[in-house]
Tab-separated table of C-alpha atoms and ligand atoms in Angstrom:
chain	number	residue	atom	x	y	z
A	1	UNK	CA	170.924	59.755	184.179
A	2	UNK	CA	167.903	57.544	184.477
A	3	UNK	CA	168.048	54.476	182.281
A	4	UNK	CA	165.676	54.433	179.371
A	5	UNK	CA	163.966	51.436	177.885
A	6	UNK	CA	165.023	49.997	175.599
A	7	UNK	CA	168.485	51.471	175.553
A	8	UNK	CA	169.690	53.123	172.389
A	9	UNK	CA	171.758	50.226	171.055
A	10	UNK	CA	168.957	47.753	171.575
A	11	UNK	CA	166.570	50.219	170.002
A	12	UNK	CA	168.786	50.649	166.951
A	13	UNK	CA	168.784	46.874	166.434
A	14	UNK	CA	165.039	46.623	166.985
A	15	UNK	CA	164.213	49.409	164.591
A	16	UNK	CA	166.579	48.866	161.659
A	17	UNK	CA	164.585	49.152	158.444
A	18	UNK	CA	166.935	46.520	157.039
A	19	UNK	CA	165.276	43.934	159.308
A	20	UNK	CA	161.734	44.055	157.969
A	21	UNK	CA	159.076	42.112	159.873
A	22	UNK	CA	156.113	42.718	157.594
A	23	UNK	CA	155.249	42.939	153.886
A	24	UNK	CA	155.255	46.751	153.658
A	25	UNK	CA	158.630	47.022	155.368
A	26	UNK	CA	160.012	44.357	153.019
A	27	UNK	CA	159.192	46.594	150.029
A	28	UNK	CA	160.824	49.577	151.745
A	29	UNK	CA	163.889	47.489	152.587
A	30	UNK	CA	164.144	46.382	148.948
A	31	UNK	CA	163.975	50.013	147.766
A	32	UNK	CA	166.594	50.995	150.343
A	33	UNK	CA	169.092	48.364	149.163
A	34	UNK	CA	168.584	49.175	145.487
A	35	UNK	CA	169.257	52.870	146.242
A	36	UNK	CA	172.198	51.979	148.463
A	37	UNK	CA	173.958	49.858	145.810
A	38	UNK	CA	173.325	52.307	142.980
A	39	UNK	CA	174.578	55.217	145.093
A	40	UNK	CA	177.608	53.175	146.181
A	41	UNK	CA	178.449	52.242	142.588
A	42	UNK	CA	178.174	55.866	141.428
A	43	UNK	CA	180.239	57.112	144.363
A	44	UNK	CA	183.031	54.552	143.870
A	45	UNK	CA	183.132	55.246	140.115
A	46	UNK	CA	183.403	59.004	140.662
A	47	UNK	CA	186.210	58.594	143.192
A	48	UNK	CA	188.133	56.202	140.923
A	49	UNK	CA	187.884	58.697	138.032
A	50	UNK	CA	188.907	61.531	140.334
A	51	UNK	CA	191.906	59.481	141.488
A	52	UNK	CA	192.951	58.791	137.892
A	53	UNK	CA	192.689	62.482	137.032
A	54	UNK	CA	194.747	63.489	140.063
A	55	UNK	CA	197.357	60.833	139.229
A	56	UNK	CA	197.955	62.429	135.866
A	57	UNK	CA	199.200	65.497	137.695
A	58	UNK	CA	198.660	69.235	137.104
A	59	UNK	CA	199.147	71.032	133.827
A	60	UNK	CA	198.176	68.127	131.572
A	61	UNK	CA	195.363	68.980	129.187
A	62	UNK	CA	192.803	66.538	127.759
A	63	UNK	CA	194.179	63.892	125.394
A	64	UNK	CA	191.397	64.578	122.933
A	65	UNK	CA	189.071	67.593	123.407
A	66	UNK	CA	186.252	66.024	121.355
A	67	UNK	CA	186.365	62.828	123.422
A	68	UNK	CA	186.288	64.887	126.653
A	69	UNK	CA	183.132	66.703	125.627
A	70	UNK	CA	181.456	63.410	124.726
A	71	UNK	CA	182.508	61.908	128.054
A	72	UNK	CA	181.066	64.842	130.020
A	73	UNK	CA	177.757	64.645	128.142
A	74	UNK	CA	177.404	60.887	128.574
A	75	UNK	CA	178.764	60.439	132.115
A	76	UNK	CA	177.622	63.815	133.452
A	77	UNK	CA	174.147	64.108	131.953
A	78	UNK	CA	172.813	61.058	130.125
A	79	UNK	CA	173.771	58.335	132.630
A	80	UNK	CA	172.607	60.330	135.704
A	81	UNK	CA	169.310	61.074	133.962
A	82	UNK	CA	168.741	57.368	133.302
A	83	UNK	CA	169.645	56.455	136.877
A	84	UNK	CA	167.462	59.150	138.472
A	85	UNK	CA	164.453	58.572	136.212
A	86	UNK	CA	164.793	54.811	136.729
A	87	UNK	CA	164.897	55.212	140.512
A	88	UNK	CA	161.943	57.612	140.414
A	89	UNK	CA	159.789	55.176	138.443
A	90	UNK	CA	160.855	52.285	140.668
A	91	UNK	CA	160.155	54.148	143.931
A	92	UNK	CA	156.788	55.407	142.659
A	93	UNK	CA	155.915	51.786	141.865
A	94	UNK	CA	156.767	50.751	145.426
A	95	UNK	CA	154.793	53.712	146.800
A	96	UNK	CA	151.799	52.552	144.796
A	97	UNK	CA	152.029	49.068	146.268
A	98	UNK	CA	152.350	50.532	149.791
A	99	UNK	CA	149.420	52.915	149.319
A	100	UNK	CA	147.073	50.339	147.765
A	101	UNK	CA	144.283	49.489	150.208
A	102	UNK	CA	144.479	45.845	151.183
A	103	UNK	CA	141.372	43.865	150.263
A	104	UNK	CA	140.946	42.132	153.603
A	105	UNK	CA	141.636	44.356	156.587
A	106	UNK	CA	141.062	42.427	159.778
A	107	UNK	CA	140.150	45.362	161.958
A	108	UNK	CA	140.457	49.112	162.420
A	109	UNK	CA	142.486	50.592	165.254
A	110	UNK	CA	142.411	54.310	166.027
A	111	UNK	CA	145.649	55.915	167.136
A	112	UNK	CA	145.287	59.322	168.773
A	113	UNK	CA	148.429	61.365	169.334
A	114	UNK	CA	148.836	63.277	172.592
A	115	UNK	CA	151.804	65.192	173.988
A	116	UNK	CA	153.528	62.710	174.689
A	117	UNK	CA	151.761	59.400	174.437
A	118	UNK	CA	149.608	57.310	172.146
A	119	UNK	CA	145.961	56.555	172.794
A	120	UNK	CA	145.016	53.269	171.148
A	121	UNK	CA	141.335	52.545	170.525
A	122	UNK	CA	139.585	49.502	169.087
A	123	UNK	CA	136.278	51.072	167.998
A	124	UNK	CA	134.599	47.777	167.074
A	125	UNK	CA	135.004	46.424	170.613
A	126	UNK	CA	135.175	49.600	172.711
A	127	UNK	CA	138.663	48.775	174.027
A	128	UNK	CA	140.918	51.720	174.882
A	129	UNK	CA	144.540	51.346	175.864
A	130	UNK	CA	147.777	53.314	175.528
A	131	UNK	CA	151.209	53.052	173.951
A	132	UNK	CA	150.775	49.411	172.941
A	133	UNK	CA	149.110	48.299	169.747
A	134	UNK	CA	148.180	44.633	169.966
A	135	UNK	CA	147.486	43.108	166.555
A	136	UNK	CA	146.807	39.628	165.185
A	137	UNK	CA	149.861	38.275	163.366
A	138	UNK	CA	149.703	37.765	159.590
A	139	UNK	CA	146.633	39.983	159.182
A	140	UNK	CA	146.480	43.519	157.860
A	141	UNK	CA	144.973	45.976	160.313
A	142	UNK	CA	143.993	49.488	159.346
A	143	UNK	CA	145.297	52.265	161.570
A	144	UNK	CA	143.335	55.513	161.575
A	145	UNK	CA	145.538	58.238	162.953
A	146	UNK	CA	144.639	61.628	164.412
A	147	UNK	CA	145.957	64.075	166.989
A	148	UNK	CA	144.416	66.172	169.758
A	149	UNK	CA	147.232	68.723	169.922
A	150	UNK	CA	150.193	69.021	167.543
A	151	UNK	CA	151.522	66.992	164.607
A	152	UNK	CA	153.022	63.643	165.576
A	153	UNK	CA	154.230	60.843	163.327
A	154	UNK	CA	153.704	57.123	163.872
A	155	UNK	CA	156.711	55.041	162.876
A	156	UNK	CA	157.406	51.379	163.479
A	157	UNK	CA	160.372	50.993	161.110
A	158	UNK	CA	160.343	47.191	160.863
A	159	UNK	CA	156.646	47.165	159.869
A	160	UNK	CA	155.963	50.153	157.617
A	161	UNK	CA	156.912	53.732	156.778
A	162	UNK	CA	155.944	56.824	158.766
A	163	UNK	CA	152.483	58.348	158.866
A	164	UNK	CA	151.737	61.766	160.318
A	165	UNK	CA	149.004	62.366	162.912
A	166	UNK	CA	147.518	65.726	162.053
A	167	UNK	CA	145.051	67.704	164.215
A	168	UNK	CA	141.656	67.943	162.519
A	169	UNK	CA	142.415	65.209	159.975
A	170	UNK	CA	142.451	61.449	159.865
A	171	UNK	CA	145.225	59.627	158.069
A	172	UNK	CA	145.489	55.879	157.660
A	173	UNK	CA	148.190	53.267	157.503
A	174	UNK	CA	148.000	49.505	156.965
A	175	UNK	CA	150.011	47.475	159.459
A	176	UNK	CA	150.923	43.817	159.227
A	177	UNK	CA	153.517	41.737	161.057
A	178	UNK	CA	154.620	38.431	159.525
A	179	UNK	CA	155.777	36.860	162.791
A	180	UNK	CA	154.606	37.121	166.406
A	181	UNK	CA	156.716	39.528	168.428
A	182	UNK	CA	157.161	42.976	169.902
A	183	UNK	CA	158.068	45.747	167.507
A	184	UNK	CA	159.380	49.038	168.741
A	185	UNK	CA	158.078	52.309	167.335
A	186	UNK	CA	158.259	55.983	168.072
A	187	UNK	CA	157.088	59.453	167.217
A	188	UNK	CA	158.975	60.669	164.163
A	189	UNK	CA	157.882	64.307	164.112
A	190	UNK	CA	159.218	66.793	166.654
A	191	UNK	CA	156.266	67.556	168.933
A	192	UNK	CA	157.685	69.211	172.046
A	193	UNK	CA	160.137	68.616	174.875
A	194	UNK	CA	159.303	64.928	175.352
A	195	UNK	CA	159.167	64.014	171.669
A	196	UNK	CA	162.057	61.617	172.281
A	197	UNK	CA	160.052	59.738	174.931
A	198	UNK	CA	156.960	59.233	172.835
A	199	UNK	CA	157.506	55.592	172.057
A	200	UNK	CA	155.271	52.610	171.544
A	201	UNK	CA	155.200	48.879	171.047
A	202	UNK	CA	153.329	46.933	168.427
A	203	UNK	CA	152.723	43.429	169.754
A	204	UNK	CA	151.756	40.838	167.153
A	205	UNK	CA	150.021	37.790	168.599
A	206	UNK	CA	148.428	34.635	167.226
A	207	UNK	CA	144.739	35.174	166.437
A	208	UNK	CA	143.563	33.126	169.438
A	209	UNK	CA	145.825	35.074	171.840
A	210	UNK	CA	144.692	38.334	170.280
A	211	UNK	CA	141.016	37.424	170.689
A	212	UNK	CA	141.621	36.442	174.307
A	213	UNK	CA	143.458	39.728	174.939
A	214	UNK	CA	140.651	41.744	173.349
A	215	UNK	CA	138.005	39.900	175.407
A	216	UNK	CA	139.902	40.652	178.644
A	217	UNK	CA	140.383	44.301	177.713
A	218	UNK	CA	136.642	44.666	177.125
A	219	UNK	CA	135.913	43.821	180.762
A	220	UNK	CA	135.584	46.553	183.367
A	221	UNK	CA	138.163	46.653	186.149
A	222	UNK	CA	137.605	43.942	188.775
A	223	UNK	CA	136.373	45.221	192.168
A	224	UNK	CA	138.954	45.210	194.987
A	225	UNK	CA	139.254	41.768	196.538
A	226	UNK	CA	140.904	42.535	199.887
A	227	UNK	CA	141.410	45.306	202.434
A	228	UNK	CA	144.651	46.592	200.871
A	229	UNK	CA	143.325	46.885	197.333
A	230	UNK	CA	140.081	48.381	198.642
A	231	UNK	CA	142.114	51.020	200.489
A	232	UNK	CA	144.140	51.543	197.319
A	233	UNK	CA	141.005	52.068	195.261
A	234	UNK	CA	139.833	54.658	197.805
A	235	UNK	CA	143.180	56.466	197.504
A	236	UNK	CA	142.794	56.432	193.736
A	237	UNK	CA	139.195	57.630	193.701
A	238	UNK	CA	139.862	60.238	196.390
A	239	UNK	CA	142.827	61.829	194.639
A	240	UNK	CA	143.433	63.963	191.594
A	241	UNK	CA	144.004	60.776	189.516
A	242	UNK	CA	140.326	60.701	188.546
A	243	UNK	CA	140.424	64.071	186.785
A	244	UNK	CA	142.691	62.701	184.070
A	245	UNK	CA	142.316	58.904	184.091
A	246	UNK	CA	139.527	56.440	183.446
A	247	UNK	CA	139.129	53.106	185.183
A	248	UNK	CA	136.011	51.506	183.738
A	249	UNK	CA	133.830	50.064	186.473
A	250	UNK	CA	134.581	52.989	188.836
A	251	UNK	CA	133.678	56.685	188.908
A	252	UNK	CA	137.064	57.609	187.467
A	253	UNK	CA	136.338	58.839	183.966
A	254	UNK	CA	138.983	61.472	183.183
A	255	UNK	CA	139.999	61.705	179.560
A	256	UNK	CA	143.238	63.728	179.592
A	257	UNK	CA	145.584	60.879	180.434
A	258	UNK	CA	145.760	57.210	179.443
A	259	UNK	CA	142.884	54.864	180.312
A	260	UNK	CA	144.102	52.771	183.269
A	261	UNK	CA	141.424	50.048	183.250
A	262	UNK	CA	144.043	47.435	182.294
A	263	UNK	CA	147.208	49.306	183.231
A	264	UNK	CA	148.883	46.240	184.780
A	265	UNK	CA	148.640	44.319	181.497
A	266	UNK	CA	150.872	46.838	179.741
A	267	UNK	CA	154.599	46.392	179.309
A	268	UNK	CA	155.685	50.025	179.451
A	269	UNK	CA	154.997	53.183	181.431
A	270	UNK	CA	155.004	56.772	180.244
A	271	UNK	CA	154.996	55.894	176.512
A	272	UNK	CA	158.100	53.748	176.734
A	273	UNK	CA	159.888	55.859	179.357
A	274	UNK	CA	160.147	52.853	181.734
A	275	UNK	CA	159.273	49.166	181.960
A	276	UNK	CA	156.029	48.662	183.881
A	277	UNK	CA	157.300	47.386	187.239
A	278	UNK	CA	156.022	48.156	190.736
A	279	UNK	CA	159.048	50.290	191.587
A	280	UNK	CA	158.880	52.261	188.359
A	281	UNK	CA	155.155	52.773	188.771
A	282	UNK	CA	155.711	54.071	192.315
A	283	UNK	CA	158.354	56.514	191.093
A	284	UNK	CA	156.134	57.560	188.216
A	285	UNK	CA	153.182	58.315	190.508
A	286	UNK	CA	155.236	60.187	193.099
A	287	UNK	CA	157.035	62.345	190.562
A	288	UNK	CA	157.057	61.416	186.896
A	289	UNK	CA	158.696	64.770	186.184
A	290	UNK	CA	162.069	63.340	187.162
A	291	UNK	CA	161.816	60.665	184.441
A	292	UNK	CA	159.948	62.613	181.805
A	293	UNK	CA	160.204	66.343	182.569
A	294	UNK	CA	157.396	68.426	181.172
A	295	UNK	CA	154.867	65.616	180.858
A	296	UNK	CA	151.309	66.493	181.869
A	297	UNK	CA	151.177	64.340	185.026
A	298	UNK	CA	151.735	66.393	188.191
A	299	UNK	CA	153.724	64.979	191.149
A	300	UNK	CA	151.574	63.101	193.651
A	301	UNK	CA	153.296	63.046	197.031
A	302	UNK	CA	151.512	60.181	198.763
A	303	UNK	CA	152.552	58.804	202.155
A	304	UNK	CA	154.144	55.341	202.249
A	305	UNK	CA	151.091	53.297	203.225
A	306	UNK	CA	148.778	55.157	200.834
A	307	UNK	CA	151.246	54.661	198.011
A	308	UNK	CA	151.650	50.943	198.772
A	309	UNK	CA	147.913	50.318	198.810
A	310	UNK	CA	147.477	52.366	195.625
A	311	UNK	CA	150.164	50.257	193.935
A	312	UNK	CA	148.483	47.060	195.140
A	313	UNK	CA	145.207	48.276	193.652
A	314	UNK	CA	146.756	49.318	190.333
A	315	UNK	CA	148.400	45.893	190.059
A	316	UNK	CA	144.945	44.280	190.049
A	317	UNK	CA	144.061	46.195	186.855
A	318	UNK	CA	145.147	43.390	184.573
Q	401	LIG	CU1	154.884	63.117	169.174
Q	401	LIG	CU2	157.070	63.670	168.444
């Protein structure tokens, strides 16, 4: 078994809806606890009554038939109706708050679903990246979600509820993080064999850090600065990489796979399949099918020196 990042236990902790990290998730958390305590109270009450009935033993009829009928009507119909209608009204109220467009949305980010990764575009600045959504902390950004193939669903549980990505439609979701940090998210709609490895990170940064990040991402890739990286760039441009990947500032302008212009600045590879380290990147290039079987990237059996220079080049794409 190859290790996955983050592992399941870590992921469970990072994605618990009971640890909200933004205003929308706080509302959802509140709704969850209200439902949890009401359901727990009802469940305990029912089991206590059942226990009392069983304790009376078989063959004993009701003490008073009229009282029994009244009890069934009140406890079996009237109280549940009040509870369910109350919860419905309450949850609709929270839905209204969640759906209300925020007055001041800092920026729009387009999320495009692919089998099995996330394209992340900042239309106002022309920045395109993948699997990591960098946002300014404490500001509401507007996500516009679409898909190029099948239905996916964007879910970062500690920030907001799920939103589907539907081919031929655009959906939207406000996203706000209250504190700087990395928030784990994933695809929440079965979309094919690698649905489970269609993960993402939302990274909330201070405004100044965010602006600096955006400015760097707007730049084209730097030209190679030594013989090794130059050789690596030639390997890249002379191989099948260019049919699927873009590196701005070079002739590589493929659109099928993630934009690699700033690949080395990203934390994860293969939509969260692996941390972005040199060794993982090498393994991914040579045969990503071992880590993420069925993904669209074919194996690329490069000789040792070609692979090393390619890795050196890719590491300059910061
Ligand atoms: Cu995309 Cu599941």
